[in-house]
XYZ file of C-alpha atoms in Angstrom:
461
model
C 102.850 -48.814 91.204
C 106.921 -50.240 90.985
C 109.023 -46.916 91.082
C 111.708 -45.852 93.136
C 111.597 -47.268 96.769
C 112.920 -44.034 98.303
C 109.925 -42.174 96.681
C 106.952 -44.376 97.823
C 107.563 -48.252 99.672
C 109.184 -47.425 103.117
C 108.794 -44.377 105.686
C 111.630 -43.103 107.335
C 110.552 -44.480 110.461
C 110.018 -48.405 108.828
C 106.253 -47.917 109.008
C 104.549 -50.617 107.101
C 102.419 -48.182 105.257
C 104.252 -48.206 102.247
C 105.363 -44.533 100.855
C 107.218 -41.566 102.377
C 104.667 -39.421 101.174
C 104.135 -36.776 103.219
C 102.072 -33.460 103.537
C 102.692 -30.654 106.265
C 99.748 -29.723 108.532
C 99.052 -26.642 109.319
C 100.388 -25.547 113.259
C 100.613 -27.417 115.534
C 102.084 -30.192 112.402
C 102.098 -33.716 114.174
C 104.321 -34.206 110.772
C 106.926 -32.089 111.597
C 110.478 -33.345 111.706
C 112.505 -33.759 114.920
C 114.348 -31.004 116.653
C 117.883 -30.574 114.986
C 119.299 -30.156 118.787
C 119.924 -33.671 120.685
C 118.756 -32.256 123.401
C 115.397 -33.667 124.693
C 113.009 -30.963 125.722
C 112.242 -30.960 129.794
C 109.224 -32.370 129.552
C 110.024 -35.322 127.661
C 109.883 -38.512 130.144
C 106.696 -36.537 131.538
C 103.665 -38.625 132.428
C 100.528 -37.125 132.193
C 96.787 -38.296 132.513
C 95.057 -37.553 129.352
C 91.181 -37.515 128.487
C 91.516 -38.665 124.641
C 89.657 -36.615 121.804
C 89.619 -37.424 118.252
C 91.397 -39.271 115.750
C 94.000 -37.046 113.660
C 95.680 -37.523 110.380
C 98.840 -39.494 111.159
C 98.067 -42.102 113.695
C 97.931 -39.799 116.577
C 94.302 -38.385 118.467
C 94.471 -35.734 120.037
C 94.288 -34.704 123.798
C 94.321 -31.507 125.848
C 96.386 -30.508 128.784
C 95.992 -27.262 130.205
C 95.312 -25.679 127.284
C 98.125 -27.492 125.106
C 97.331 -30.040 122.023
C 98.841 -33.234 122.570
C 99.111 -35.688 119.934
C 98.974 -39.186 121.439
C 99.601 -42.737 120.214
C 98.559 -46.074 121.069
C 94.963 -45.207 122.436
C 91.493 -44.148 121.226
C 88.916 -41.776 121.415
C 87.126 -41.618 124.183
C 89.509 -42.950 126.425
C 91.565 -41.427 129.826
C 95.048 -42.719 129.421
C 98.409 -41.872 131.669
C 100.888 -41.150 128.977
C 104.478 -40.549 128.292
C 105.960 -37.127 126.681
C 107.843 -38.370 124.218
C 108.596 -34.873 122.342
C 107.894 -31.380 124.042
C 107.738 -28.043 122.345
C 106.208 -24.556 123.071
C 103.046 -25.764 120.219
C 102.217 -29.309 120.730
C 103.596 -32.172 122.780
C 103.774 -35.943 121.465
C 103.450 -38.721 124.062
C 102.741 -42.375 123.806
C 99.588 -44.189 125.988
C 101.435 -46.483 128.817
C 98.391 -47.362 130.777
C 94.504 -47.259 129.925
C 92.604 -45.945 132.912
C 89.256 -46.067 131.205
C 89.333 -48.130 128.107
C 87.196 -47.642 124.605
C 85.460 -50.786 123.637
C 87.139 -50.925 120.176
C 90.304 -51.718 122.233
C 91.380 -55.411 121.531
C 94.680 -57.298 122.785
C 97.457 -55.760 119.973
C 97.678 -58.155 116.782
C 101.737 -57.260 116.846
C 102.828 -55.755 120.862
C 106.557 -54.815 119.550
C 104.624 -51.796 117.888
C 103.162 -50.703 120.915
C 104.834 -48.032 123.333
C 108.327 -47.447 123.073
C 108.198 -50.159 119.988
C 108.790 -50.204 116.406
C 107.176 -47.783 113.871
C 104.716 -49.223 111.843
C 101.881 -51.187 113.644
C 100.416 -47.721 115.586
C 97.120 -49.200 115.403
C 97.117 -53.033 116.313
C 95.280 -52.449 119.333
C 92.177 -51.230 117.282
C 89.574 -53.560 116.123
C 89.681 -53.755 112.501
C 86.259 -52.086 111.752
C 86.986 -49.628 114.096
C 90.582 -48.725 111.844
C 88.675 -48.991 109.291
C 86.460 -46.034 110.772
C 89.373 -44.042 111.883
C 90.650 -44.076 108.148
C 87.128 -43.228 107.231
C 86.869 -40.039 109.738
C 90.766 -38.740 109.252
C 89.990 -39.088 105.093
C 86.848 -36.670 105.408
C 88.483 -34.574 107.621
C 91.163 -34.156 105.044
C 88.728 -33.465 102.169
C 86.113 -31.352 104.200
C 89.204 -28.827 105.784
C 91.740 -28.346 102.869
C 89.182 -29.472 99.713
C 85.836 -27.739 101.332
C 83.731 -30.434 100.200
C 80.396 -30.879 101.937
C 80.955 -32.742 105.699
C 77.185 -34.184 105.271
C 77.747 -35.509 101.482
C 81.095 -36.941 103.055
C 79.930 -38.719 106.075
C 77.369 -40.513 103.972
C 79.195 -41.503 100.667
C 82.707 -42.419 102.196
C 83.839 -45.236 103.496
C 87.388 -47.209 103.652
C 86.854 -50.235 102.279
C 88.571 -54.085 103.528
C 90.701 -56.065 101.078
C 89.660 -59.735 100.464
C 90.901 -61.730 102.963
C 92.138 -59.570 105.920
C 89.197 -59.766 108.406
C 90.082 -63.878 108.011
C 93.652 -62.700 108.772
C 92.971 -60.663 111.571
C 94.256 -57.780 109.235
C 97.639 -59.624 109.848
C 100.085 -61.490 106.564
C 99.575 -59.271 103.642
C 102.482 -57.728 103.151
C 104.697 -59.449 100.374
C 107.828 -56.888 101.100
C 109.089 -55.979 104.039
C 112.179 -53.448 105.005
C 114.866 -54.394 107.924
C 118.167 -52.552 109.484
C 120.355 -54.249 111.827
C 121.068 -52.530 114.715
C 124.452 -51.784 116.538
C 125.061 -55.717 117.055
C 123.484 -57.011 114.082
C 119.907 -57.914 114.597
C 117.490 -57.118 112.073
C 114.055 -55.313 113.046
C 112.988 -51.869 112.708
C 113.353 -48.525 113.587
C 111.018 -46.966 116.257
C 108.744 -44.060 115.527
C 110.255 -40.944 114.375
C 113.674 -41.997 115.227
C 116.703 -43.715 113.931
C 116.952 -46.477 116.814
C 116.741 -49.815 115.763
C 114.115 -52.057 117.846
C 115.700 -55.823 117.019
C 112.661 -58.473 116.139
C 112.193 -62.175 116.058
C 109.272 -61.789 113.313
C 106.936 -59.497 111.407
C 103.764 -60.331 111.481
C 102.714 -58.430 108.828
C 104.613 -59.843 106.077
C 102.871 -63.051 104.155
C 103.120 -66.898 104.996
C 106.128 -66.543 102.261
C 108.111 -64.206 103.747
C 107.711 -65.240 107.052
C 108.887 -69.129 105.966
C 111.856 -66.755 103.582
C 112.609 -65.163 106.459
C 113.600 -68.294 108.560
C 114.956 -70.398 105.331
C 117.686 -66.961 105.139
C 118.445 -67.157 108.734
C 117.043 -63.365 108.693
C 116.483 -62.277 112.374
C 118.740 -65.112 113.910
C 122.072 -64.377 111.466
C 124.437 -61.587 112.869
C 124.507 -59.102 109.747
C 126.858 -55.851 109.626
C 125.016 -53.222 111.899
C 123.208 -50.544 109.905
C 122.648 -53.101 106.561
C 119.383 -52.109 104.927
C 117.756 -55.840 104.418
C 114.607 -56.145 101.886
C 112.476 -59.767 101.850
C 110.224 -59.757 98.579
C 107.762 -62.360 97.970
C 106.225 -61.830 94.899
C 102.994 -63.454 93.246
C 105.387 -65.642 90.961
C 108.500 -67.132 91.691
C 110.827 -67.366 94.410
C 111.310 -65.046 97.007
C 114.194 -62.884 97.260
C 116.755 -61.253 99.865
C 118.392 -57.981 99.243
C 120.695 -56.741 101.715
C 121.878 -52.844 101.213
C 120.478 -53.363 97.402
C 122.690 -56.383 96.200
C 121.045 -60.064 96.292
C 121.793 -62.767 98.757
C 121.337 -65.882 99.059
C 122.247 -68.858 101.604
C 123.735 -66.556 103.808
C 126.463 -64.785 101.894
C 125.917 -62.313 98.635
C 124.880 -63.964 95.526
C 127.778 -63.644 93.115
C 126.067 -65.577 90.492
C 125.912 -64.189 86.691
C 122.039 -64.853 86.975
C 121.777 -63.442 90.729
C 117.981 -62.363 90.524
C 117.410 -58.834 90.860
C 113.828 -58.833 89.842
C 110.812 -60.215 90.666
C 107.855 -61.571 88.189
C 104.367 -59.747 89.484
C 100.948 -61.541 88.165
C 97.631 -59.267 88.708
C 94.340 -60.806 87.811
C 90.992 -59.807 87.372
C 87.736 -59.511 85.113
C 90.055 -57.250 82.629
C 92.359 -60.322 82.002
C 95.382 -61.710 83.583
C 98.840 -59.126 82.842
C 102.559 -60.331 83.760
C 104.722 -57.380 85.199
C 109.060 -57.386 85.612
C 109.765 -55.600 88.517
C 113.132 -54.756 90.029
C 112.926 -56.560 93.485
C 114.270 -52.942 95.213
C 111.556 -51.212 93.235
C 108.422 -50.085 94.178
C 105.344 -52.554 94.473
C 102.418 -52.102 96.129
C 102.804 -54.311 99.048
C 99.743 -55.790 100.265
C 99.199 -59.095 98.635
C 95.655 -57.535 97.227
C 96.235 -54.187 96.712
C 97.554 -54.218 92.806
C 94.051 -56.176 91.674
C 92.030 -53.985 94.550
C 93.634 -50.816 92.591
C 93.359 -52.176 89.037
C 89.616 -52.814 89.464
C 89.074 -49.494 91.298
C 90.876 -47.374 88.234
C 89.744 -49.190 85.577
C 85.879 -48.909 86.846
C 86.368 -44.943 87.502
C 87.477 -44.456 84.129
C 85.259 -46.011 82.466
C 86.857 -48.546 81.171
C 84.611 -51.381 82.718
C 81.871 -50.170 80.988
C 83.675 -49.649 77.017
C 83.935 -45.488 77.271
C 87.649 -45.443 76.697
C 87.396 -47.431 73.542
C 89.749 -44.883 71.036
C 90.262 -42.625 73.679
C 93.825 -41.086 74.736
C 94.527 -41.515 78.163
C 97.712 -40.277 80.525
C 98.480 -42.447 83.117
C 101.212 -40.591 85.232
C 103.191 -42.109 87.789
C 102.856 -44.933 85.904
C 105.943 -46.895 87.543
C 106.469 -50.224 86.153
C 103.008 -50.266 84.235
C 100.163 -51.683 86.880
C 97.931 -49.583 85.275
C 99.347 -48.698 82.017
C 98.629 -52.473 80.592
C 95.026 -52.832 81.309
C 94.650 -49.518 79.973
C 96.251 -50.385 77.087
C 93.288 -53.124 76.543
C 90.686 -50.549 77.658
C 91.233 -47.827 74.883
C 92.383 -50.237 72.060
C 94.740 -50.202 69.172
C 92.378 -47.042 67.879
C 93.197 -45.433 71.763
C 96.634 -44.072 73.070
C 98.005 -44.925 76.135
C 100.852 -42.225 77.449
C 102.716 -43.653 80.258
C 104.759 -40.819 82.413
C 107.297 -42.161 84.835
C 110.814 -40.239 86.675
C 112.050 -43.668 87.864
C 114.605 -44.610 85.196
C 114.540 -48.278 86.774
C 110.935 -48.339 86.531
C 110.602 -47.116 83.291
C 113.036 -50.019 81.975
C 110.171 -52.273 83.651
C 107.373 -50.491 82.173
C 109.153 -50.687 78.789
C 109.688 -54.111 79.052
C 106.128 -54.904 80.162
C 104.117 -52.622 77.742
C 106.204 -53.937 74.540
C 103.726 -55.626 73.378
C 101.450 -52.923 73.215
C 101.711 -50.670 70.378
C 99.179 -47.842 71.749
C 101.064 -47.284 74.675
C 104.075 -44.371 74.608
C 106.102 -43.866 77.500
C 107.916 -40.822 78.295
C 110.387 -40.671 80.901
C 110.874 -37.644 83.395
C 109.840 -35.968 86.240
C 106.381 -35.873 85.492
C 105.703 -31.604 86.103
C 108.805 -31.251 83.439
C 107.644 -33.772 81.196
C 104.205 -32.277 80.718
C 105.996 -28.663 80.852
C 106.638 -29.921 77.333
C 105.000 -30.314 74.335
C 105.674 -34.403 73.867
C 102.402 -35.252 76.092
C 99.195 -34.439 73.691
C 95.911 -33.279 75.429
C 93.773 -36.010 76.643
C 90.118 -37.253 77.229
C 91.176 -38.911 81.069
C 93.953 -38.439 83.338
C 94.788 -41.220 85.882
C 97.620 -40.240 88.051
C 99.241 -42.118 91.335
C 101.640 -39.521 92.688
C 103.949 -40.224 95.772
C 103.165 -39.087 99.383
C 103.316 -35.253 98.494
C 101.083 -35.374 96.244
C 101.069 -33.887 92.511
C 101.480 -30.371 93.844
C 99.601 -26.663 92.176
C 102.756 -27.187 88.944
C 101.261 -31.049 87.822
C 97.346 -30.146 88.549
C 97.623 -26.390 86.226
C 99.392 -28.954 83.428
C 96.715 -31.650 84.006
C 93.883 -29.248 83.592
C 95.591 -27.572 80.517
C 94.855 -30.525 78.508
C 91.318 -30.259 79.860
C 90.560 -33.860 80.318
C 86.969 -34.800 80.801
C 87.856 -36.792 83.565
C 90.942 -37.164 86.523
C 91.281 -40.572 88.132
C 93.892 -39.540 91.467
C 95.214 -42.878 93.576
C 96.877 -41.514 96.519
C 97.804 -42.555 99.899
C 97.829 -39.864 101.593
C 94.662 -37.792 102.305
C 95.741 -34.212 103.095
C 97.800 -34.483 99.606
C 94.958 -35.788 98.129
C 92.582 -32.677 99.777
C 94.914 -30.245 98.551
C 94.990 -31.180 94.826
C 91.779 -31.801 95.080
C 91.265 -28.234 95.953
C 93.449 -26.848 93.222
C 91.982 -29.088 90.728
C 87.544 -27.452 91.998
C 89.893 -23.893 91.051
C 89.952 -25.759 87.228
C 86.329 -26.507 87.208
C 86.732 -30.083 88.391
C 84.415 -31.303 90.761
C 84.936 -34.234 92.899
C 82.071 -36.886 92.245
C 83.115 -39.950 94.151
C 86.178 -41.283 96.057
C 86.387 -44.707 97.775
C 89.017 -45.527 100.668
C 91.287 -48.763 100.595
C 92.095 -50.342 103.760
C 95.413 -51.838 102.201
C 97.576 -51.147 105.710
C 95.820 -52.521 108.555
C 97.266 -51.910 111.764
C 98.879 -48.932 110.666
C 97.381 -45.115 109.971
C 97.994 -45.657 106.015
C 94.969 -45.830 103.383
C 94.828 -45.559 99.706
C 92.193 -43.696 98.108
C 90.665 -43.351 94.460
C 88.509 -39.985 93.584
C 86.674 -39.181 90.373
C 87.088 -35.685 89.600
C 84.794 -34.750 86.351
C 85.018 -31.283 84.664
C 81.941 -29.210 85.161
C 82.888 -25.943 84.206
């Protein structure tokens, strides 16, 4: 949902999976940041042959060398490999696949090569054939749930799966995003940062983004123009309107900043479904989800887990936090009525003008603006028959799930994109007497380690 961009739409290392939301492993942590000394460890630059294990949470699998875990990109399981150390340490070593000796079937040609070896961030799985993603998403999600939640491995395995959005097996998983986030490097060429570094890999597309930004992205002059080295450059082609070109947060247009009173600095947003047809405002630096699907593919999947498909929220009070700009918030506003309340719970201030702005219309809908574990610290958010909540990477963290199961809710509807944040509320919430009865996995990131989930947690206890 639209909130701040540095909370949820780009990863430090210009991955296209949407939100810097992440959750520490437990040692050896393929998330752990770099090394604050410069100096490269003496194995890195290494090459190693490498009999390749199984998938891990992240994008990596892992390997074995002597003993030592290896976390490896650009390969599969079930593969031998010669790789590249690309970060040493005395726990784990990183390294990057530069030749398959022995290749895995579900290997294909990669849908975008500048993300391969020694390439950009953000397309770690292109050379995986998208039902075979789509099972890697599947595996590292129960993984997640069975280690840090302790649900049932068997009952896993056999209820979830990670689920295509309409459209991307035409597309060859490829065009669906309708944002995407550049940097110029030292002499001024846009493209994108490599993986878990600040050096900028210079591109002459993005395959990922839409047929609009793609056609944007030539009408601007984007990755032929010379711009200022280091400018942050952000292409938005929304689902109404024309697209739009921020570069380092201020608009531009025709090659030079647009100075104009009526410079656009948002975007309209239209999401349709069986629930109705709802306009949103959105500033074009905010937060959207960014595959071309994913706001009707989420809409449908929250609205049926609440109940609201089937008429149970009619008069009911439901918090929707995280709400961001109001995806959810409006069609929940329909679902419980003008006899239901709708309290909307958002820390963005930008967003919440948005969500403000969208929901005005709807008198059942309250919106309180904060960080949401101090907002329901107080005693403005009443108790509530069901919960839907969409928290960034980290998660909601122990402080939000004890406040959510205060109000003892009858029902928690959780959106997240990452799994181990989603495993580990999920375990504080079963402490609360909430038991997890269904979760369904969102392929809305193809060629790329990113999923979106949405579990049903029900109180039992």
């Amino acid at each position: 949902m639209p909130r701040n961009p540095d909370r949820r739409s780009a990863p430090a290392d210009s991955s296209s999976g949407g939100r810097p939301r992440r959750r520490p492993q437990r040692s050896p942590r393929p998330d752990r940041g770099r090394r604050v000394s410069d100096v490269p460890a003496p194995e890195v630059g290494l090459e190693i042959e490498l009999e390749v294990g199984p998938v891990a949470h992240g994008g990596h699998c892992v390997a074995r060398l002597d003993g030592r875990v290896v976390f490896v990109r650009h390969t599969l399981p079930g593969e031998r490999i010669r790789a590249r150390v690309t970060e040493g340490g005395p726990s784990f070593w990183r390294a990057d696949a530069i030749e398959v000796l022995q290749a895995s079937p579900d290997r294909v040609e990669p849908a975008w090569p500048a993300a391969g070896p020694d390439g950009v961030g953000g397309g770690e799985l292109s050379h995986v054939a998208l039902p075979a993603q789509r099972r890697w998403k599947t595996d590292v999600l129960v993984e997640q749930l069975q280690r840090l939640a302790r649900i049932d491995p068997e009952r896993l395995a056999h209820e979830v799966t990670v689920e295509a959005a309409p459209g991307d097996d035409e597309r060859r998983g490829l065009h669906y995003r309708t944002r995407i986030d550049l940097v110029a490097d030292a002499e001024g060429h846009a493209g994108m940062r490599k993986h878990r570094s600040h050096d900028v890999v210079a591109l002459k597309k993005m395959p990922l983004g839409t047929a609009e930004v793609a056609a944007f992205a030539v009408a601007e002059d984007v990755f032929t123009r010379s711009w200022t080295p280091g400018a942050q450059l952000t292409l938005v082609a929304p689902s109404e309107g024309d697209p739009v070109l921020l570069v380092d947060g201020e608009p531009w247009r025709r090659g030079k900043p647009d100075t104009r009173p009526n410079a656009r600095r948002a975007v309209t947003e239209t999401v349709t479904g069986p629930w109705g047809t709802h306009r949103y405002r959105v500033a074009a630096g905010g937060f959207w989800q960014v595959h071309r699907e994913a706001p009707s593919v989420l809409t449908a999947a929250v609205l049926e887990a609440t109940g609201a498909t089937s008429g149970e929220l009619a008069g009911a009070t439901v918090l929707d936090l995280y709400s961001g700009a109001g995806l959810f918030t409006l069609p929940l506003a329909d679902a419980v009525g003008p006899e239901g309340r709708v309290v909307a719970v958002e820390g963005d201030e930008q967003a919440a003008k948005d969500a403000r702005r969208n929901a005005h219309a709807s008198d059942q809908v309250t919106l309180e603006v904060g960080a949401v574990d101090k907002v329901l610290a107080s005693d403005t958010v009443p108790t509530a028959d069901v919960v839907v909540l969409d928290p960034p990477r980290s998660g909601a963290g122990r402080a939000v799930v004890d406040a959510i199961a205060a109000r003892a809710p009858r029902r928690i509807v959780y959106v997240a994109c990452d799994p181990a944040a989603l495993a580990r509320d999920v375990g504080y919430l079963a402490a609360h007497g909430y038991t997890l009865s269904r979760v369904r996995g969102f392929d809305l990131f193809p060629h790329t380690h990113h999923l979106e989930a949405v579990a049903v947690l029900d109180r039992t206890a």
